Amino acid sequence: MKKLDFFLAAMDALEYRRKNWVISAFALIQESVDAWKENPYAYRIVQTPTGYFFVDPKNGLQLTKIEDAKPGVPLFGIYERVSLKAGMIKNLHIDVETRYTQVLVNYITLVFPFGDKLPFMTGKIKVSNVEDLIIDKLQDIPPEGTARDPSLIYVDEFLKFNDAMSFLEQFTQLAVPAASPKSMVAAPGIMELKAKLIEENKDRLYDPAVIAKIDEALIAFDKEYLKGDVSQGFMINQKSYDVRKRMFAMMGAETGLAESVNVELIQNSLEQGWDISKFPAMNNSLRAGSFNRGAQTMLGGEAVKWLFRASSNLSVTQDDCGSVLGNKLMVKESNLKRLVGFSVIVGGKPVKVATIDDAKKYLGQVVKVRSPMYCNLDKTDYCKVCVGDRLAAHPKALSVAMAEYGSAFLGIFMSAMHGKKLSVAKMDIMETMS
Ligand SMILES: [Zn+2]
């Protein structure tokens, strides 16, 4: 049997659910020649010094040779490519050139929970990308005995998807080394680049924008050095590069505890050791990271509790209060989704924006959107039109939405940790004000 046929047969027999099978397929393992006899499950891989065999269900659970497998290297390489024709996998509708690992991940995260409902995915498979495909089709589990609609996705399938995504975590050691000989050292030449940039900007080193530009250049240099390295699977987060910059290039700007635009530049990298003249700034940075961040997180938590108490009596009691006031909103691609479920005021009357296509009709226009800010109802009551569909569906749960503001503070403080990077961004003043 050929490698590819074996792989697909094992996938269809759900072997991707067995951790041992996956490891024996993508890594070299060491076990005694007869170990397989203790548990001769179908498609079990048997590695020998002379070749690869598998427990063949069509041959009375005896060994069959995998003809085109090379002994001494893993049966399937992590980056090994494979050509597939449409229909070889139940959710594959076009011919693709991909990796064996991509096929494995597709079986685990898409075929296992959804069968052929979601198409084969190439490239990076992110939870959010799959959720985007699911969100409009998601339905409650139908009562037992009722037929299932193949065009919909049910909650139990979604839960299986969650399990499948978590299941992948155990293969990180197989496919994603966290460090490599290259990623453990500084990029050669980065110190010279730092010296050159500092010299070029020596009169403006107090300016956060200048330091941000230097940081950016150092990180770009480092990224170029690590391009194509095996550590790239792990370093998918920008933060990894920010941390490497501090470790191997330059600590950079420290703001300390006060809310201010002034920064102090620490030119040494952590690898170079402490510049004792910057001792106060380094201590401030430590305090900002350990104590201050904790204390500010507490503020966010307190705000959540306070908002819960202050808003616990709010409820949605009527269909429409008839308000003709609203918030002005410039409708753009970036805020289209926000409009869905709300009503805009046209000719003194509320017009419901029910779908994203309805919202698109207002693209580029400034509309007046009904808002709880202007609800006419008395005391703690609100109407369905002012609060919009999503909140109206949970009339007693408005305080959950209110408390979100506190959670936003909490998130901001929590994310302000050491790996934070100074950066500059362009602001479109007209768009910001519209
Ligand atoms: Zn109202």
Tab-separated table of C-alpha atoms and ligand atoms in Angstrom:
chain	number	residue	atom	x	y	z
A	1	MET	CA	0.000	0.000	0.000
A	2	LYS	CA	1.174	3.517	-0.779
A	3	LYS	CA	1.731	6.137	1.933
A	4	LEU	CA	-1.060	8.446	0.840
A	5	ASP	CA	-3.640	5.649	0.533
A	6	PHE	CA	-2.611	4.411	3.952
A	7	PHE	CA	-2.898	7.893	5.444
A	8	LEU	CA	-6.388	8.503	4.078
A	9	ALA	CA	-7.590	5.017	5.079
A	10	ALA	CA	-6.329	5.601	8.628
A	11	MET	CA	-8.026	9.018	8.703
A	12	ASP	CA	-11.340	7.493	7.614
A	13	ALA	CA	-10.928	4.922	10.391
A	14	LEU	CA	-10.740	7.888	12.869
A	15	GLU	CA	-7.117	7.143	13.804
A	16	TYR	CA	-6.507	10.909	14.053
A	17	ARG	CA	-8.275	10.668	17.401
A	18	ARG	CA	-5.568	8.386	18.778
A	19	LYS	CA	-2.592	10.373	20.110
A	20	ASN	CA	-0.202	7.415	19.808
A	21	TRP	CA	-1.110	6.912	16.186
A	22	VAL	CA	-0.498	10.569	15.317
A	23	ILE	CA	2.871	10.594	17.073
A	24	SER	CA	3.970	7.360	15.390
A	25	ALA	CA	2.958	8.822	12.006
A	26	PHE	CA	4.847	12.113	12.346
A	27	ALA	CA	7.834	11.184	14.543
A	28	LEU	CA	10.334	8.376	15.024
A	29	ILE	CA	9.405	6.171	17.973
A	30	GLN	CA	11.192	3.316	19.637
A	31	GLU	CA	9.365	0.155	20.670
A	32	SER	CA	10.147	-3.532	20.557
A	33	VAL	CA	9.477	-5.360	17.300
A	34	ASP	CA	6.580	-7.291	18.801
A	35	ALA	CA	5.008	-4.450	20.786
A	36	TRP	CA	2.177	-4.130	18.261
A	37	LYS	CA	0.991	-7.684	19.049
A	38	GLU	CA	-0.193	-6.568	22.505
A	39	ASN	CA	-2.674	-4.157	20.962
A	40	PRO	CA	-2.984	-4.792	17.236
A	41	TYR	CA	-5.480	-2.047	16.380
A	42	ALA	CA	-6.251	-1.419	12.721
A	43	TYR	CA	-3.744	0.912	11.010
A	44	ARG	CA	-1.274	0.793	13.901
A	45	ILE	CA	2.084	1.843	12.510
A	46	VAL	CA	5.032	-0.464	13.076
A	47	GLN	CA	8.423	1.176	12.569
A	48	THR	CA	11.336	-1.162	11.885
A	49	PRO	CA	14.922	-0.404	10.855
A	50	THR	CA	14.179	-1.720	7.381
A	51	GLY	CA	10.823	-0.140	6.681
A	52	TYR	CA	7.329	0.850	7.732
A	53	PHE	CA	4.458	-1.598	8.213
A	54	PHE	CA	0.918	-1.281	9.499
A	55	VAL	CA	-1.669	-3.542	11.079
A	56	ASP	CA	-3.903	-4.262	8.120
A	57	PRO	CA	-7.620	-4.776	8.852
A	58	LYS	CA	-8.047	-6.295	5.386
A	59	ASN	CA	-5.342	-8.854	6.062
A	60	GLY	CA	-6.593	-10.359	9.333
A	61	LEU	CA	-4.748	-7.724	11.419
A	62	GLN	CA	-1.381	-8.892	10.093
A	63	LEU	CA	1.377	-6.529	8.973
A	64	THR	CA	1.392	-5.014	5.497
A	65	LYS	CA	4.297	-2.992	4.158
A	66	ILE	CA	3.960	0.707	3.314
A	67	GLU	CA	5.798	0.544	-0.003
A	68	ASP	CA	7.000	4.094	-0.561
A	69	ALA	CA	7.999	4.889	3.051
A	70	LYS	CA	11.646	5.676	3.773
A	71	PRO	CA	13.044	3.973	6.888
A	72	GLY	CA	14.966	6.106	9.380
A	73	VAL	CA	12.874	9.273	8.938
A	74	PRO	CA	9.326	9.934	10.170
A	75	LEU	CA	6.705	8.312	7.940
A	76	PHE	CA	5.175	11.748	7.274
A	77	GLY	CA	7.184	14.956	7.644
A	78	ILE	CA	5.645	17.939	9.438
A	79	TYR	CA	6.212	20.053	6.303
A	80	GLU	CA	5.863	17.214	3.769
A	81	ARG	CA	3.642	18.180	0.887
A	82	VAL	CA	0.946	16.106	-0.730
A	83	SER	CA	-1.353	16.548	-3.738
A	84	LEU	CA	-5.002	15.721	-3.240
A	85	LYS	CA	-7.782	15.447	-5.782
A	86	ALA	CA	-11.305	16.702	-5.148
A	87	GLY	CA	-13.373	14.030	-3.418
A	88	MET	CA	-10.441	12.188	-1.787
A	89	ILE	CA	-11.696	13.642	1.512
A	90	LYS	CA	-15.405	14.113	2.046
A	91	ASN	CA	-15.180	17.889	2.485
A	92	LEU	CA	-12.602	18.471	-0.282
A	93	HIS	CA	-14.273	19.897	-3.398
A	94	ILE	CA	-11.232	21.110	-5.347
A	95	ASP	CA	-7.746	19.751	-6.086
A	96	VAL	CA	-5.196	21.029	-3.580
A	97	GLU	CA	-1.471	20.930	-2.990
A	98	THR	CA	-1.052	20.944	0.784
A	99	ARG	CA	0.749	19.308	3.715
A	100	TYR	CA	-0.049	16.025	5.478
A	101	THR	CA	-0.318	17.990	8.717
A	102	GLN	CA	-2.902	20.278	7.105
A	103	VAL	CA	-4.951	17.211	6.159
A	104	LEU	CA	-4.668	15.896	9.711
A	105	VAL	CA	-5.833	19.206	11.187
A	106	ASN	CA	-8.740	19.327	8.722
A	107	TYR	CA	-9.853	15.838	9.768
A	108	ILE	CA	-9.622	16.687	13.459
A	109	THR	CA	-11.191	20.146	13.464
A	110	LEU	CA	-13.630	20.026	10.524
A	111	VAL	CA	-14.447	16.473	9.390
A	112	PHE	CA	-14.752	15.047	12.899
A	113	PRO	CA	-17.303	17.609	14.189
A	114	PHE	CA	-19.066	18.647	10.970
A	115	GLY	CA	-18.592	15.828	8.392
A	116	ASP	CA	-18.745	17.477	4.982
A	117	LYS	CA	-20.652	20.596	6.106
A	118	LEU	CA	-17.616	22.898	6.081
A	119	PRO	CA	-15.145	22.826	3.174
A	120	PHE	CA	-11.497	21.757	3.455
A	121	MET	CA	-9.396	24.698	4.657
A	122	THR	CA	-5.876	25.521	3.520
A	123	GLY	CA	-3.491	27.893	5.295
A	124	LYS	CA	-3.878	28.847	8.912
A	125	ILE	CA	-7.039	27.483	10.536
A	126	LYS	CA	-8.110	29.882	13.277
A	127	VAL	CA	-11.010	29.318	15.662
A	128	SER	CA	-12.441	32.693	14.684
A	129	ASN	CA	-12.353	31.843	10.945
A	130	VAL	CA	-14.301	28.642	11.523
A	131	GLU	CA	-16.718	30.427	13.851
A	132	ASP	CA	-17.397	32.982	11.113
A	133	LEU	CA	-18.566	30.103	8.904
A	134	ILE	CA	-20.702	28.656	11.687
A	135	ILE	CA	-22.325	31.679	13.273
A	136	ASP	CA	-25.208	32.157	10.840
A	137	LYS	CA	-26.003	28.442	10.706
A	138	LEU	CA	-25.863	27.612	14.405
A	139	GLN	CA	-29.046	26.034	15.803
A	140	ASP	CA	-30.221	24.347	19.010
A	141	ILE	CA	-29.949	20.575	19.086
A	142	PRO	CA	-33.201	19.229	17.566
A	143	PRO	CA	-35.357	16.895	19.698
A	144	GLU	CA	-34.414	13.237	19.431
A	145	GLY	CA	-35.917	11.470	16.451
A	146	THR	CA	-36.207	14.691	14.403
A	147	ALA	CA	-34.331	14.809	11.124
A	148	ARG	CA	-31.306	17.102	11.013
A	149	ASP	CA	-30.940	19.686	8.277
A	150	PRO	CA	-27.551	19.147	6.590
A	151	SER	CA	-27.267	22.861	5.787
A	152	LEU	CA	-27.319	23.832	9.490
A	153	ILE	CA	-24.797	23.401	12.290
A	154	TYR	CA	-26.056	22.198	15.653
A	155	VAL	CA	-24.757	23.052	19.109
A	156	ASP	CA	-23.496	19.509	19.772
A	157	GLU	CA	-21.383	19.700	16.610
A	158	PHE	CA	-19.993	23.043	17.736
A	159	LEU	CA	-19.073	21.534	21.121
A	160	LYS	CA	-17.282	18.701	19.309
A	161	PHE	CA	-15.369	21.359	17.376
A	162	ASN	CA	-14.290	22.990	20.665
A	163	ASP	CA	-13.046	19.631	21.947
A	164	ALA	CA	-11.228	19.018	18.674
A	165	MET	CA	-9.437	22.374	18.854
A	166	SER	CA	-8.305	21.666	22.437
A	167	PHE	CA	-7.202	18.176	21.375
A	168	LEU	CA	-4.678	19.730	18.978
A	169	GLU	CA	-2.782	21.299	21.888
A	170	GLN	CA	-1.142	18.004	22.758
A	171	PHE	CA	0.708	17.952	19.460
A	172	THR	CA	2.605	21.202	20.051
A	173	GLN	CA	5.744	19.272	20.988
A	174	LEU	CA	5.500	17.380	17.724
A	175	ALA	CA	5.081	20.295	15.353
A	176	VAL	CA	5.917	23.579	17.080
A	177	PRO	CA	9.319	23.746	18.773
A	178	ALA	CA	9.347	26.784	21.059
A	179	ALA	CA	13.006	27.521	20.512
A	180	SER	CA	15.725	26.804	17.998
A	181	PRO	CA	19.489	27.358	17.983
A	182	LYS	CA	18.813	30.476	15.917
A	183	SER	CA	16.030	31.896	18.099
A	184	MET	CA	18.142	31.604	21.256
A	185	VAL	CA	20.693	34.171	20.167
A	186	ALA	CA	20.739	37.738	18.883
A	187	ALA	CA	20.569	38.485	15.171
A	188	PRO	CA	24.156	39.077	14.009
A	189	GLY	CA	24.625	42.779	13.220
A	190	ILE	CA	21.723	44.062	15.326
A	191	MET	CA	24.034	45.912	17.750
A	192	GLU	CA	25.688	47.759	14.871
A	193	LEU	CA	22.261	48.693	13.530
A	194	LYS	CA	21.214	49.960	16.965
A	195	ALA	CA	24.366	52.095	17.283
A	196	LYS	CA	23.768	53.561	13.826
A	197	LEU	CA	20.105	54.412	14.527
A	198	ILE	CA	20.931	55.964	17.895
A	199	GLU	CA	23.680	58.073	16.317
A	200	GLU	CA	21.333	59.233	13.552
A	201	ASN	CA	18.691	60.311	16.072
A	202	LYS	CA	20.924	61.380	18.948
A	203	ASP	CA	19.257	64.786	19.394
A	204	ARG	CA	15.718	63.424	19.599
A	205	LEU	CA	15.985	60.423	21.902
A	206	TYR	CA	13.449	61.945	24.324
A	207	ASP	CA	10.698	61.648	21.681
A	208	PRO	CA	8.529	58.478	21.969
A	209	ALA	CA	7.806	58.563	18.217
A	210	VAL	CA	11.532	58.474	17.402
A	211	ILE	CA	12.151	55.586	19.773
A	212	ALA	CA	9.150	53.734	18.331
A	213	LYS	CA	10.698	54.044	14.865
A	214	ILE	CA	14.040	52.693	16.134
A	215	ASP	CA	12.208	49.779	17.798
A	216	GLU	CA	10.387	49.079	14.570
A	217	ALA	CA	13.630	48.977	12.553
A	218	LEU	CA	15.280	46.638	15.081
A	219	ILE	CA	12.296	44.276	15.062
A	220	ALA	CA	12.169	44.254	11.251
A	221	PHE	CA	15.881	43.326	11.190
A	222	ASP	CA	15.286	40.526	13.711
A	223	LYS	CA	12.313	39.170	11.740
A	224	GLU	CA	14.423	39.023	8.593
A	225	TYR	CA	17.049	37.026	10.516
A	226	LEU	CA	14.493	34.488	11.771
A	227	LYS	CA	12.649	34.094	8.477
A	228	GLY	CA	12.090	30.444	7.633
A	229	ASP	CA	13.415	29.196	10.983
A	230	VAL	CA	11.562	26.352	12.766
A	231	SER	CA	10.843	28.686	15.690
A	232	GLN	CA	8.424	30.619	13.449
A	233	GLY	CA	5.631	28.169	14.252
A	234	PHE	CA	5.851	29.294	17.858
A	235	MET	CA	6.588	32.965	17.262
A	236	ILE	CA	3.243	33.761	15.674
A	237	ASN	CA	2.616	36.574	18.108
A	238	GLN	CA	4.128	40.026	17.655
A	239	LYS	CA	4.854	40.038	21.392
A	240	SER	CA	7.561	37.384	20.932
A	241	TYR	CA	9.503	39.842	18.780
A	242	ASP	CA	8.969	42.694	21.244
A	243	VAL	CA	10.424	40.512	23.967
A	244	ARG	CA	13.352	39.453	21.772
A	245	LYS	CA	14.051	43.126	21.044
A	246	ARG	CA	14.389	43.819	24.777
A	247	MET	CA	16.489	40.729	25.304
A	248	PHE	CA	18.881	41.050	22.358
A	249	ALA	CA	18.729	44.601	20.974
A	250	MET	CA	17.525	47.388	23.239
A	251	MET	CA	15.318	47.661	26.322
A	252	GLY	CA	13.778	50.778	24.806
A	253	ALA	CA	11.538	53.430	26.300
A	254	GLU	CA	10.180	53.167	29.803
A	255	THR	CA	7.279	55.304	30.940
A	256	GLY	CA	7.350	54.432	34.624
A	257	LEU	CA	4.356	54.764	36.912
A	258	ALA	CA	3.043	58.190	35.970
A	259	GLU	CA	0.609	58.743	33.120
A	260	SER	CA	2.827	60.884	30.931
A	261	VAL	CA	4.210	61.171	27.422
A	262	ASN	CA	7.788	61.502	28.648
A	263	VAL	CA	9.913	58.425	28.267
A	264	GLU	CA	13.370	57.436	29.344
A	265	LEU	CA	15.441	55.472	26.841
A	266	ILE	CA	17.372	52.467	28.097
A	267	GLN	CA	19.827	51.649	25.336
A	268	ASN	CA	21.234	48.437	26.748
A	269	SER	CA	19.626	45.120	25.943
A	270	LEU	CA	18.970	42.697	28.780
A	271	GLU	CA	21.772	40.544	27.385
A	272	GLN	CA	24.186	43.480	27.686
A	273	GLY	CA	23.315	43.898	31.339
A	274	TRP	CA	22.206	46.829	33.433
A	275	ASP	CA	23.132	50.407	32.711
A	276	ILE	CA	23.269	51.530	36.328
A	277	SER	CA	22.608	55.177	35.429
A	278	LYS	CA	19.113	53.997	34.374
A	279	PHE	CA	18.484	52.213	37.651
A	280	PRO	CA	15.494	54.391	38.681
A	281	ALA	CA	13.796	53.922	35.303
A	282	MET	CA	14.289	50.156	35.445
A	283	ASN	CA	12.865	50.026	38.946
A	284	ASN	CA	9.871	52.079	37.881
A	285	SER	CA	9.301	49.656	35.050
A	286	LEU	CA	9.393	46.735	37.465
A	287	ARG	CA	6.931	48.445	39.792
A	288	ALA	CA	4.658	49.341	36.891
A	289	GLY	CA	4.653	45.710	35.804
A	290	SER	CA	4.154	44.057	39.166
A	291	PHE	CA	2.363	46.356	41.591
A	292	ASN	CA	0.761	48.988	39.410
A	293	ARG	CA	-0.768	46.587	36.942
A	294	GLY	CA	-2.326	44.584	39.773
A	295	ALA	CA	-3.706	47.681	41.435
A	296	GLN	CA	-5.219	48.994	38.211
A	297	THR	CA	-6.769	45.626	37.387
A	298	MET	CA	-8.496	45.902	40.743
A	299	LEU	CA	-10.029	49.211	39.597
A	300	GLY	CA	-11.514	47.466	36.578
A	301	GLY	CA	-12.956	44.716	38.764
A	302	GLU	CA	-14.445	47.260	41.121
A	303	ALA	CA	-16.066	49.102	38.196
A	304	VAL	CA	-17.721	45.867	37.037
A	305	LYS	CA	-19.262	45.295	40.471
A	306	TRP	CA	-20.336	48.903	40.821
A	307	LEU	CA	-22.022	48.876	37.403
A	308	PHE	CA	-23.826	45.618	38.195
A	309	ARG	CA	-25.306	47.121	41.348
A	310	ALA	CA	-26.160	50.442	39.767
A	311	SER	CA	-27.958	48.807	36.850
A	312	SER	CA	-29.599	45.753	38.369
A	313	ASN	CA	-33.130	47.207	38.090
A	314	LEU	CA	-32.927	48.078	34.406
A	315	SER	CA	-35.302	46.217	32.124
A	316	VAL	CA	-36.827	46.318	28.669
A	317	THR	CA	-40.561	46.761	29.148
A	318	GLN	CA	-42.153	48.166	25.979
A	319	ASP	CA	-41.903	47.831	22.204
A	320	ASP	CA	-41.265	51.452	21.215
A	321	CYS	CA	-41.125	54.656	23.248
A	322	GLY	CA	-41.425	56.757	20.061
A	323	SER	CA	-38.252	58.750	20.607
A	324	VAL	CA	-37.059	60.665	17.537
A	325	LEU	CA	-33.596	61.295	18.948
A	326	GLY	CA	-30.529	59.165	18.375
A	327	ASN	CA	-26.774	59.064	18.061
A	328	LYS	CA	-25.254	60.229	14.809
A	329	LEU	CA	-23.168	57.548	13.153
A	330	MET	CA	-21.079	57.685	9.989
A	331	VAL	CA	-21.728	54.259	8.439
A	332	LYS	CA	-18.492	52.595	7.292
A	333	GLU	CA	-17.424	49.040	6.439
A	334	SER	CA	-15.814	48.872	9.880
A	335	ASN	CA	-19.019	49.578	11.826
A	336	LEU	CA	-21.635	47.912	9.607
A	337	LYS	CA	-22.108	45.033	12.038
A	338	ARG	CA	-22.814	47.446	14.895
A	339	LEU	CA	-25.879	48.732	13.096
A	340	VAL	CA	-27.602	45.367	12.676
A	341	GLY	CA	-30.502	44.958	15.120
A	342	PHE	CA	-30.826	48.700	15.718
A	343	SER	CA	-33.145	51.241	14.120
A	344	VAL	CA	-32.228	54.390	12.266
A	345	ILE	CA	-34.523	57.412	12.205
A	346	VAL	CA	-35.763	58.222	8.712
A	347	GLY	CA	-38.425	60.896	8.274
A	348	GLY	CA	-39.105	60.970	12.017
A	349	LYS	CA	-39.797	57.221	12.185
A	350	PRO	CA	-37.612	54.300	13.230
A	351	VAL	CA	-36.550	51.991	10.391
A	352	LYS	CA	-35.178	48.657	11.503
A	353	VAL	CA	-31.778	47.512	10.197
A	354	ALA	CA	-32.403	43.771	10.285
A	355	THR	CA	-29.491	42.376	8.293
A	356	ILE	CA	-26.019	43.315	7.168
A	357	ASP	CA	-27.439	43.948	3.675
A	358	ASP	CA	-29.885	46.484	5.140
A	359	ALA	CA	-26.961	48.170	6.866
A	360	LYS	CA	-25.019	48.393	3.572
A	361	LYS	CA	-27.724	50.709	2.173
A	362	TYR	CA	-26.483	53.419	4.541
A	363	LEU	CA	-22.769	53.069	3.683
A	364	GLY	CA	-21.102	56.463	3.521
A	365	GLN	CA	-24.074	58.266	5.087
A	366	VAL	CA	-24.454	59.838	8.489
A	367	VAL	CA	-27.510	58.256	10.134
A	368	LYS	CA	-29.272	58.860	13.415
A	369	VAL	CA	-29.360	55.587	15.374
A	370	ARG	CA	-31.866	55.078	18.176
A	371	SER	CA	-30.032	54.602	21.455
A	372	PRO	CA	-30.892	53.894	25.105
A	373	MET	CA	-29.344	57.324	25.796
A	374	TYR	CA	-32.527	58.953	24.476
A	375	CYS	CA	-35.191	56.445	25.535
A	376	ASN	CA	-38.377	58.212	26.652
A	377	LEU	CA	-39.555	55.617	29.147
A	378	ASP	CA	-39.649	56.440	32.855
A	379	LYS	CA	-37.110	55.568	35.509
A	380	THR	CA	-35.229	52.325	34.848
A	381	ASP	CA	-37.360	51.167	31.909
A	382	TYR	CA	-36.194	50.978	28.302
A	383	CYS	CA	-37.915	50.091	25.048
A	384	LYS	CA	-36.967	47.415	22.516
A	385	VAL	CA	-36.226	49.863	19.696
A	386	CYS	CA	-33.818	51.969	21.732
A	387	VAL	CA	-31.806	49.046	23.105
A	388	GLY	CA	-31.702	47.068	19.830
A	389	ASP	CA	-32.436	43.404	19.128
A	390	ARG	CA	-29.659	41.738	21.042
A	391	LEU	CA	-30.450	43.339	24.383
A	392	ALA	CA	-34.215	43.208	23.802
A	393	ALA	CA	-33.920	39.421	23.591
A	394	HIS	CA	-32.852	39.410	27.267
A	395	PRO	CA	-35.069	42.069	28.868
A	396	LYS	CA	-33.860	41.495	32.441
A	397	ALA	CA	-30.165	41.219	31.595
A	398	LEU	CA	-29.274	44.813	30.741
A	399	SER	CA	-26.855	45.027	33.638
A	400	VAL	CA	-24.656	42.420	31.970
A	401	ALA	CA	-24.179	44.809	29.067
A	402	MET	CA	-23.580	47.726	31.441
A	403	ALA	CA	-20.904	45.832	33.344
A	404	GLU	CA	-19.040	45.264	30.070
A	405	TYR	CA	-17.688	48.804	30.413
A	406	GLY	CA	-15.928	47.764	33.612
A	407	SER	CA	-14.602	44.652	31.871
A	408	ALA	CA	-13.134	46.875	29.164
A	409	PHE	CA	-11.113	48.784	31.801
A	410	LEU	CA	-10.032	45.490	33.271
A	411	GLY	CA	-8.860	44.270	29.858
A	412	ILE	CA	-6.875	47.435	29.188
A	413	PHE	CA	-5.034	47.257	32.499
A	414	MET	CA	-4.430	43.529	32.233
A	415	SER	CA	-2.921	43.841	28.774
A	416	ALA	CA	-0.539	46.606	29.860
A	417	MET	CA	2.269	44.265	30.787
A	418	HIS	CA	5.979	43.933	30.125
A	419	GLY	CA	5.677	42.782	26.533
A	420	LYS	CA	4.069	46.104	25.666
A	421	LYS	CA	5.602	47.855	22.706
A	422	LEU	CA	5.846	51.524	21.924
A	423	SER	CA	4.427	52.150	18.472
A	424	VAL	CA	3.150	54.940	16.295
A	425	ALA	CA	-0.115	54.837	14.379
A	426	LYS	CA	-1.688	57.122	11.804
A	427	MET	CA	-4.901	58.821	12.847
A	428	ASP	CA	-7.408	60.044	10.312
A	429	ILE	CA	-8.702	63.093	12.140
A	430	MET	CA	-11.810	63.486	9.953
A	431	GLU	CA	-12.810	59.850	10.337
A	432	THR	CA	-12.235	59.960	14.084
A	433	MET	CA	-14.448	63.002	14.467
A	434	SER	CA	-17.236	61.839	12.152
B	1	ZN	ZN	-36.995	53.949	23.895
